[in-house]
Short mmCIF file of C-alpha atoms in Angstrom, two decimals:
data_model
loop_
_atom_site.label_atom_id
_atom_site.label_comp_id
_atom_site.label_asym_id
_atom_site.label_seq_id
_atom_site.Cartn_x
_atom_site.Cartn_y
_atom_site.Cartn_z
CA MET A 530 -6.69 -35.28 -23.02
CA ALA A 531 -9.53 -32.97 -23.92
CA ASP A 532 -12.12 -34.21 -26.34
CA GLN A 533 -12.02 -32.27 -29.61
CA ARG A 534 -15.82 -32.37 -29.64
CA SER A 535 -15.95 -30.20 -26.51
CA GLY A 536 -16.25 -26.41 -26.61
CA GLY A 537 -12.47 -25.89 -26.82
CA PRO A 538 -10.89 -23.82 -29.56
CA GLU A 539 -10.99 -25.34 -32.99
CA PRO A 540 -7.74 -25.86 -34.84
CA ALA A 541 -6.74 -23.00 -37.18
CA ALA A 542 -7.77 -23.54 -40.75
CA VAL A 543 -4.93 -24.28 -43.13
CA GLU A 544 -5.09 -22.28 -46.37
CA GLU A 545 -4.86 -24.42 -49.41
CA PRO A 546 -2.29 -23.30 -51.96
CA ALA A 547 -3.73 -21.54 -54.96
CA GLU A 548 -4.49 -23.89 -57.78
CA ALA A 549 -2.23 -23.58 -60.80
CA THR A 550 -4.10 -23.20 -64.08
CA PRO A 551 -2.76 -22.75 -67.57
CA ASP A 552 -3.54 -19.45 -69.29
CA ASP A 553 -4.51 -18.92 -72.94
CA HIS A 554 -0.87 -19.11 -74.03
CA GLY A 555 -0.12 -22.33 -72.15
CA ALA A 556 1.80 -20.64 -69.35
CA VAL A 557 0.95 -21.67 -65.79
CA ALA A 558 -0.69 -19.00 -63.68
CA PHE A 559 -1.86 -19.32 -60.08
CA ALA A 560 -5.46 -18.53 -59.30
CA GLY A 561 -6.17 -15.92 -56.69
CA PRO A 562 -6.25 -12.15 -56.48
CA ALA A 563 -4.06 -10.40 -59.03
CA VAL A 564 -1.27 -8.27 -57.62
CA PRO A 565 -0.68 -5.05 -59.58
CA ASP A 566 2.71 -4.91 -61.25
CA ARG A 567 2.86 -1.14 -61.26
CA ARG A 568 6.12 -0.97 -59.33
CA ASP A 569 7.91 -3.24 -61.80
CA HIS A 570 6.42 -1.26 -64.70
CA TRP A 571 7.73 2.06 -63.39
CA ASP A 572 11.03 0.48 -62.38
CA ARG A 573 11.51 -0.63 -65.96
CA ARG A 574 10.61 2.81 -67.30
CA VAL A 575 13.01 4.56 -64.94
CA ALA A 576 15.76 2.08 -65.74
CA GLY A 577 15.17 2.55 -69.46
CA GLY A 578 15.28 6.33 -69.10
CA LEU A 579 18.54 6.20 -67.16
CA ALA A 580 20.06 3.83 -69.71
CA PHE A 581 19.04 6.23 -72.49
CA LEU A 582 20.61 9.23 -70.72
CA ARG A 583 23.77 7.29 -69.92
CA ARG A 584 24.16 6.27 -73.56
CA ARG A 585 23.54 9.83 -74.81
CA LEU A 586 26.02 11.33 -72.35
CA ALA A 587 28.64 8.73 -73.25
CA GLY A 588 28.18 9.40 -76.96
CA ASP A 589 27.41 5.72 -77.54
CA TYR A 590 25.25 6.25 -80.63
CA GLU A 591 25.74 6.85 -84.33
CA VAL A 592 24.63 9.66 -86.64
CA ASP A 593 24.98 9.27 -90.40
CA GLU A 594 26.13 11.85 -92.96
CA PHE A 595 22.59 13.29 -93.23
CA GLY A 596 22.23 13.73 -89.46
CA PHE A 597 19.97 10.71 -88.92
CA ASP A 598 20.02 9.49 -85.30
CA PRO A 599 18.35 6.03 -85.04
CA HIS A 600 18.87 5.84 -81.26
CA LEU A 601 17.02 9.10 -80.61
CA THR A 602 14.34 8.24 -83.17
CA ASP A 603 13.57 4.87 -81.58
CA ALA A 604 13.68 6.13 -77.99
CA VAL A 605 11.86 9.47 -78.30
CA PHE A 606 10.22 10.34 -81.60
CA HIS A 607 8.64 7.06 -82.66
CA PRO A 608 7.04 6.41 -79.23
CA LEU A 609 5.39 9.84 -79.40
CA VAL A 610 4.08 9.32 -82.93
CA ARG A 611 2.98 5.79 -81.98
CA LEU A 612 0.46 7.24 -79.54
CA LEU A 613 -1.06 9.17 -82.45
CA TYR A 614 -1.21 6.52 -85.15
CA ARG A 615 -2.15 3.60 -82.93
CA ASP A 616 -4.42 5.04 -80.24
CA TRP A 617 -5.72 8.37 -81.58
CA PHE A 618 -6.06 7.61 -85.31
CA ARG A 619 -6.58 3.81 -84.97
CA THR A 620 -4.44 3.34 -88.07
CA GLU A 621 -4.69 0.19 -90.19
CA VAL A 622 -1.77 -0.60 -92.50
CA GLY A 623 -2.01 -2.95 -95.49
CA GLY A 624 0.22 -4.10 -98.34
CA LEU A 625 3.42 -4.21 -96.30
CA GLU A 626 4.53 -7.18 -98.40
CA ASN A 627 4.98 -4.68 -101.26
CA VAL A 628 7.74 -2.88 -99.35
CA PRO A 629 11.06 -4.72 -99.91
CA ALA A 630 12.77 -6.19 -96.85
CA ASP A 631 16.12 -4.80 -97.98
CA GLY A 632 17.61 -2.66 -100.70
CA PRO A 633 16.42 0.69 -102.02
CA ALA A 634 12.85 1.67 -102.82
CA LEU A 635 11.11 4.99 -103.37
CA VAL A 636 7.83 5.26 -101.44
CA VAL A 637 5.55 7.87 -103.04
CA GLY A 638 2.45 9.04 -101.14
CA ASN A 639 -0.38 11.57 -101.22
CA HIS A 640 -0.04 14.64 -99.01
CA SER A 641 -2.90 16.21 -97.03
CA GLY A 642 -4.22 17.54 -93.76
CA THR A 643 -3.03 21.17 -93.34
CA VAL A 644 -0.28 19.92 -90.98
CA ALA A 645 1.88 17.22 -92.55
CA LEU A 646 1.18 14.53 -89.97
CA ASP A 647 0.89 11.94 -92.75
CA ALA A 648 4.66 11.89 -93.24
CA LEU A 649 5.30 11.22 -89.54
CA ILE A 650 2.54 8.62 -89.27
CA LEU A 651 3.72 6.80 -92.40
CA SER A 652 7.32 6.70 -91.19
CA ALA A 653 6.54 5.41 -87.67
CA ALA A 654 3.86 2.91 -88.74
CA LEU A 655 6.10 1.45 -91.45
CA HIS A 656 9.01 1.02 -89.05
CA ASP A 657 6.81 -0.56 -86.35
CA GLN A 658 4.85 -2.96 -88.55
CA HIS A 659 7.25 -3.95 -91.33
CA PRO A 660 8.94 -7.30 -90.56
CA ALA A 661 12.35 -5.80 -91.34
CA ARG A 662 11.68 -2.71 -89.16
CA ARG A 663 12.85 -0.41 -91.94
CA TYR A 664 13.37 3.31 -91.54
CA LEU A 665 11.74 5.64 -94.05
CA ARG A 666 14.07 8.49 -95.03
CA LEU A 667 11.69 11.36 -95.79
CA LEU A 668 12.37 14.11 -98.33
CA GLY A 669 11.08 17.49 -97.14
CA ALA A 670 10.56 20.96 -98.60
CA ASP A 671 13.14 23.72 -98.14
CA LEU A 672 10.85 25.51 -95.68
CA VAL A 673 11.07 22.57 -93.27
CA PHE A 674 14.85 22.93 -93.06
CA ARG A 675 14.73 26.70 -92.58
CA MET A 676 12.71 26.42 -89.36
CA PRO A 677 15.04 26.29 -86.29
CA VAL A 678 13.51 23.49 -84.21
CA VAL A 679 11.67 21.63 -86.95
CA SER A 680 14.80 21.33 -89.07
CA GLU A 681 16.73 19.66 -86.24
CA ILE A 682 13.91 17.19 -85.62
CA ALA A 683 13.63 16.44 -89.33
CA ARG A 684 17.36 15.72 -89.61
CA LYS A 685 17.49 13.61 -86.46
CA THR A 686 14.58 11.45 -87.63
CA GLY A 687 16.13 10.76 -91.04
CA GLY A 688 14.78 13.56 -93.23
CA THR A 689 16.67 15.56 -95.82
CA VAL A 690 15.96 18.19 -98.47
CA ALA A 691 13.80 17.04 -101.38
CA CYS A 692 16.41 17.31 -104.12
CA ASN A 693 17.63 14.74 -106.61
CA PRO A 694 21.27 14.55 -105.40
CA ASP A 695 20.24 13.68 -101.82
CA ALA A 696 17.54 11.28 -103.00
CA GLU A 697 19.99 9.48 -105.30
CA ARG A 698 22.62 9.22 -102.56
CA LEU A 699 20.13 7.67 -100.16
CA LEU A 700 18.83 5.25 -102.79
CA GLY A 701 22.40 4.39 -103.77
CA ASN A 702 23.03 3.48 -100.12
CA GLY A 703 20.12 1.03 -100.19
CA GLU A 704 17.75 3.18 -98.14
CA LEU A 705 13.96 3.34 -98.19
CA VAL A 706 13.11 6.89 -99.27
CA GLY A 707 9.74 8.59 -98.87
CA VAL A 708 8.50 11.50 -100.98
CA PHE A 709 5.23 13.45 -101.31
CA PRO A 710 5.31 15.03 -104.80
CA GLU A 711 2.23 17.22 -104.21
CA GLY A 712 4.19 19.28 -101.69
CA PHE A 713 2.37 22.23 -100.13
CA LYS A 714 -0.30 22.05 -102.83
CA GLY A 715 -1.46 18.79 -101.29
CA VAL A 716 -1.14 19.76 -97.63
CA GLY A 717 -2.70 23.19 -98.11
CA LYS A 718 -5.77 22.32 -100.20
CA LEU A 719 -9.27 23.03 -98.98
CA TYR A 720 -11.43 20.36 -97.40
CA SER A 721 -13.79 20.57 -100.39
CA ASP A 722 -10.89 19.18 -102.52
CA ARG A 723 -10.11 16.32 -100.13
CA TYR A 724 -8.56 13.19 -101.62
CA LYS A 725 -8.17 14.82 -105.03
CA LEU A 726 -4.50 14.51 -105.90
CA GLN A 727 -2.75 17.70 -107.00
CA ARG A 728 -0.06 17.92 -109.68
CA PHE A 729 3.12 15.94 -109.08
CA GLY A 730 5.44 18.76 -110.08
CA ARG A 731 8.08 17.97 -112.71
CA GLY A 732 8.53 14.34 -111.75
CA GLY A 733 11.93 14.78 -110.14
CA PHE A 734 11.29 11.78 -107.90
CA VAL A 735 10.85 9.63 -111.02
CA SER A 736 14.21 10.77 -112.39
CA ALA A 737 15.92 9.81 -109.13
CA ALA A 738 14.33 6.36 -109.25
CA LEU A 739 15.27 5.87 -112.91
CA ARG A 740 18.90 6.87 -112.43
CA THR A 741 19.32 4.35 -109.61
CA GLY A 742 17.06 1.63 -111.07
CA THR A 743 14.96 1.77 -107.90
CA PRO A 744 11.41 0.38 -107.72
CA ILE A 745 8.66 2.88 -106.91
CA VAL A 746 6.11 1.89 -104.26
CA PRO A 747 2.94 4.04 -104.37
CA VAL A 748 1.16 4.44 -101.03
CA ALA A 749 -2.34 5.79 -100.40
CA ILE A 750 -3.16 7.44 -97.06
CA VAL A 751 -6.75 8.04 -95.98
CA GLY A 752 -7.47 9.95 -92.78
CA GLY A 753 -5.18 12.94 -92.97
CA GLU A 754 -7.75 15.17 -94.68
CA GLU A 755 -10.01 15.10 -91.62
CA THR A 756 -7.43 15.87 -88.94
CA TYR A 757 -7.44 19.65 -89.62
CA PRO A 758 -10.15 20.29 -92.25
CA MET A 759 -9.14 23.52 -93.99
CA LEU A 760 -12.25 25.63 -94.60
CA ALA A 761 -10.41 28.74 -95.84
CA ASP A 762 -6.94 30.10 -96.55
CA ILE A 763 -6.16 33.68 -95.49
CA LYS A 764 -3.66 34.45 -98.24
CA PRO A 765 -2.72 38.04 -97.17
CA LEU A 766 -1.80 36.77 -93.70
CA ALA A 767 0.13 33.86 -95.22
CA ARG A 768 2.17 36.29 -97.36
CA LEU A 769 2.81 38.50 -94.35
CA LEU A 770 4.12 35.53 -92.34
CA LYS A 771 5.95 34.09 -95.38
CA LEU A 772 3.98 30.86 -95.17
CA PRO A 773 2.57 28.83 -98.08
CA TYR A 774 -0.93 29.22 -96.57
CA PHE A 775 -2.69 30.32 -93.39
CA PRO A 776 -5.44 27.80 -92.57
CA VAL A 777 -8.85 28.33 -91.03
CA THR A 778 -10.27 25.09 -89.62
CA PRO A 779 -13.27 24.29 -87.40
CA THR A 780 -10.98 24.67 -84.35
CA PHE A 781 -8.16 27.00 -85.48
CA PRO A 782 -7.60 29.87 -84.80
CA TRP A 783 -10.81 30.06 -82.77
CA LEU A 784 -9.60 27.80 -79.93
CA GLY A 785 -6.03 29.07 -79.85
CA PRO A 786 -3.47 26.36 -79.00
CA LEU A 787 -6.28 23.82 -78.51
CA GLY A 788 -7.03 24.22 -82.20
CA MET A 789 -3.79 22.36 -82.92
CA VAL A 790 -5.19 19.14 -81.45
CA PRO A 791 -5.98 16.91 -84.47
CA LEU A 792 -9.47 15.48 -84.85
CA PRO A 793 -9.51 11.67 -84.22
CA SER A 794 -10.18 10.51 -87.77
CA LYS A 795 -9.83 6.87 -88.78
CA TRP A 796 -6.67 6.28 -90.86
CA LEU A 797 -6.04 3.64 -93.54
CA ILE A 798 -2.64 3.21 -95.21
CA GLU A 799 -2.20 0.93 -98.22
CA PHE A 800 1.13 0.15 -99.94
CA CYS A 801 0.61 -0.70 -103.60
CA PRO A 802 2.63 -3.20 -105.69
CA PRO A 803 6.03 -1.78 -106.68
CA ILE A 804 6.61 -0.36 -110.16
CA PRO A 805 9.99 -1.53 -111.52
CA THR A 806 12.33 0.98 -113.15
CA ALA A 807 15.53 -1.03 -113.71
CA HIS A 808 14.68 -1.45 -117.42
CA LEU A 809 14.33 2.32 -117.88
CA THR A 810 17.63 3.58 -116.46
CA ASP A 811 18.68 4.95 -119.88
CA SER A 812 15.53 7.09 -120.03
CA ALA A 813 16.09 9.12 -116.86
CA ASP A 814 16.39 12.33 -118.90
CA ASP A 815 13.52 11.57 -121.28
CA PRO A 816 10.65 13.95 -120.31
CA LEU A 817 8.02 11.71 -121.91
CA VAL A 818 9.11 8.62 -119.96
CA VAL A 819 9.32 10.61 -116.72
CA PHE A 820 5.88 12.15 -117.24
CA ASN A 821 4.23 8.82 -118.11
CA LEU A 822 5.72 7.07 -115.10
CA ALA A 823 4.76 9.93 -112.75
CA ASP A 824 1.22 9.80 -114.16
CA GLN A 825 1.10 6.04 -113.59
CA VAL A 826 2.12 6.49 -109.94
CA ARG A 827 -0.42 9.29 -109.46
CA GLU A 828 -3.26 7.28 -110.99
CA THR A 829 -2.39 4.23 -108.87
CA ILE A 830 -2.57 6.30 -105.69
CA GLN A 831 -5.83 8.01 -106.75
CA GLN A 832 -7.59 4.73 -107.51
CA THR A 833 -6.39 3.22 -104.23
CA LEU A 834 -7.71 6.26 -102.34
CA HIS A 835 -11.17 5.72 -103.87
CA ARG A 836 -11.10 2.08 -102.80
CA LEU A 837 -10.00 2.89 -99.25
CA LEU A 838 -12.70 5.55 -98.91
CA GLU A 839 -15.31 2.93 -99.76
CA ARG A 840 -13.95 0.79 -96.92
CA ARG A 841 -14.20 3.74 -94.53
CA PRO A 842 -17.60 5.38 -94.98
CA ASP A 843 -17.43 7.10 -91.58
CA PRO A 844 -14.31 9.31 -91.18
CA PHE A 845 -14.56 9.09 -87.38
CA GLY A 846 -15.77 5.51 -87.04
CA PRO A 847 -13.99 2.70 -85.17
#
């Protein structure tokens, strides 16, 4: 028998098994080089895409009387908007406890930003971050529903025309309804007028809330004004194109299609305490009550905007 101390070949080293160590969440993970899970990630994405197509082709989804398609909204539209509000705009949402977990409520917000991204951001962020994962049924201007592609997208994602009958039907069905009473006056204002609320029209949204006894939840949105800062409005061109305004921004129309890329401003969204209306249902047709309540909502949003702007001194900060 050869002596192991001689110059013969040494026995092969036996690799010790990787030591198991608990991670930060208490789960056991084995030490050693990490193996990328890219294949599983793409497998899941492909499987999810095929499942989505199979369900669409089989007609295994529901659309309500307004054309709202929750399956398409969750699978396509919200993921796209999520990239904007979470990664591009770094949106922070507060006051979600003021949005009821069930039953109707009318969410009233300020409108801004040349392109109405605030409505999309508000809808997706609310659905993602609210514990009850509620959908916000947006009320839009007539122009939105006269545009071929935009109208279809608006209907599929839960929008409808901003009129009292539709608003009251949605509220009567227990839905969460979103409205921007400033309309195009808010979206199309110049950057020099940023975060100054425009008139709230005739208060039709208040009448809808009063008739259904629905609480009103004011919401303030900071960040939209800086996405497409409007420096000028070419009114003759707007009239020619039958548009409410034709914006001139630091990037549009100078950069062509690239000018449609929004600037990465920091967004803050704050839901304010709800304003009850159940005790005022008999005053839905009283102009004084409607005006006073609309003014209360407007003032609440304006004061909240001032407070949020103090929290965000740098529009493009982290």
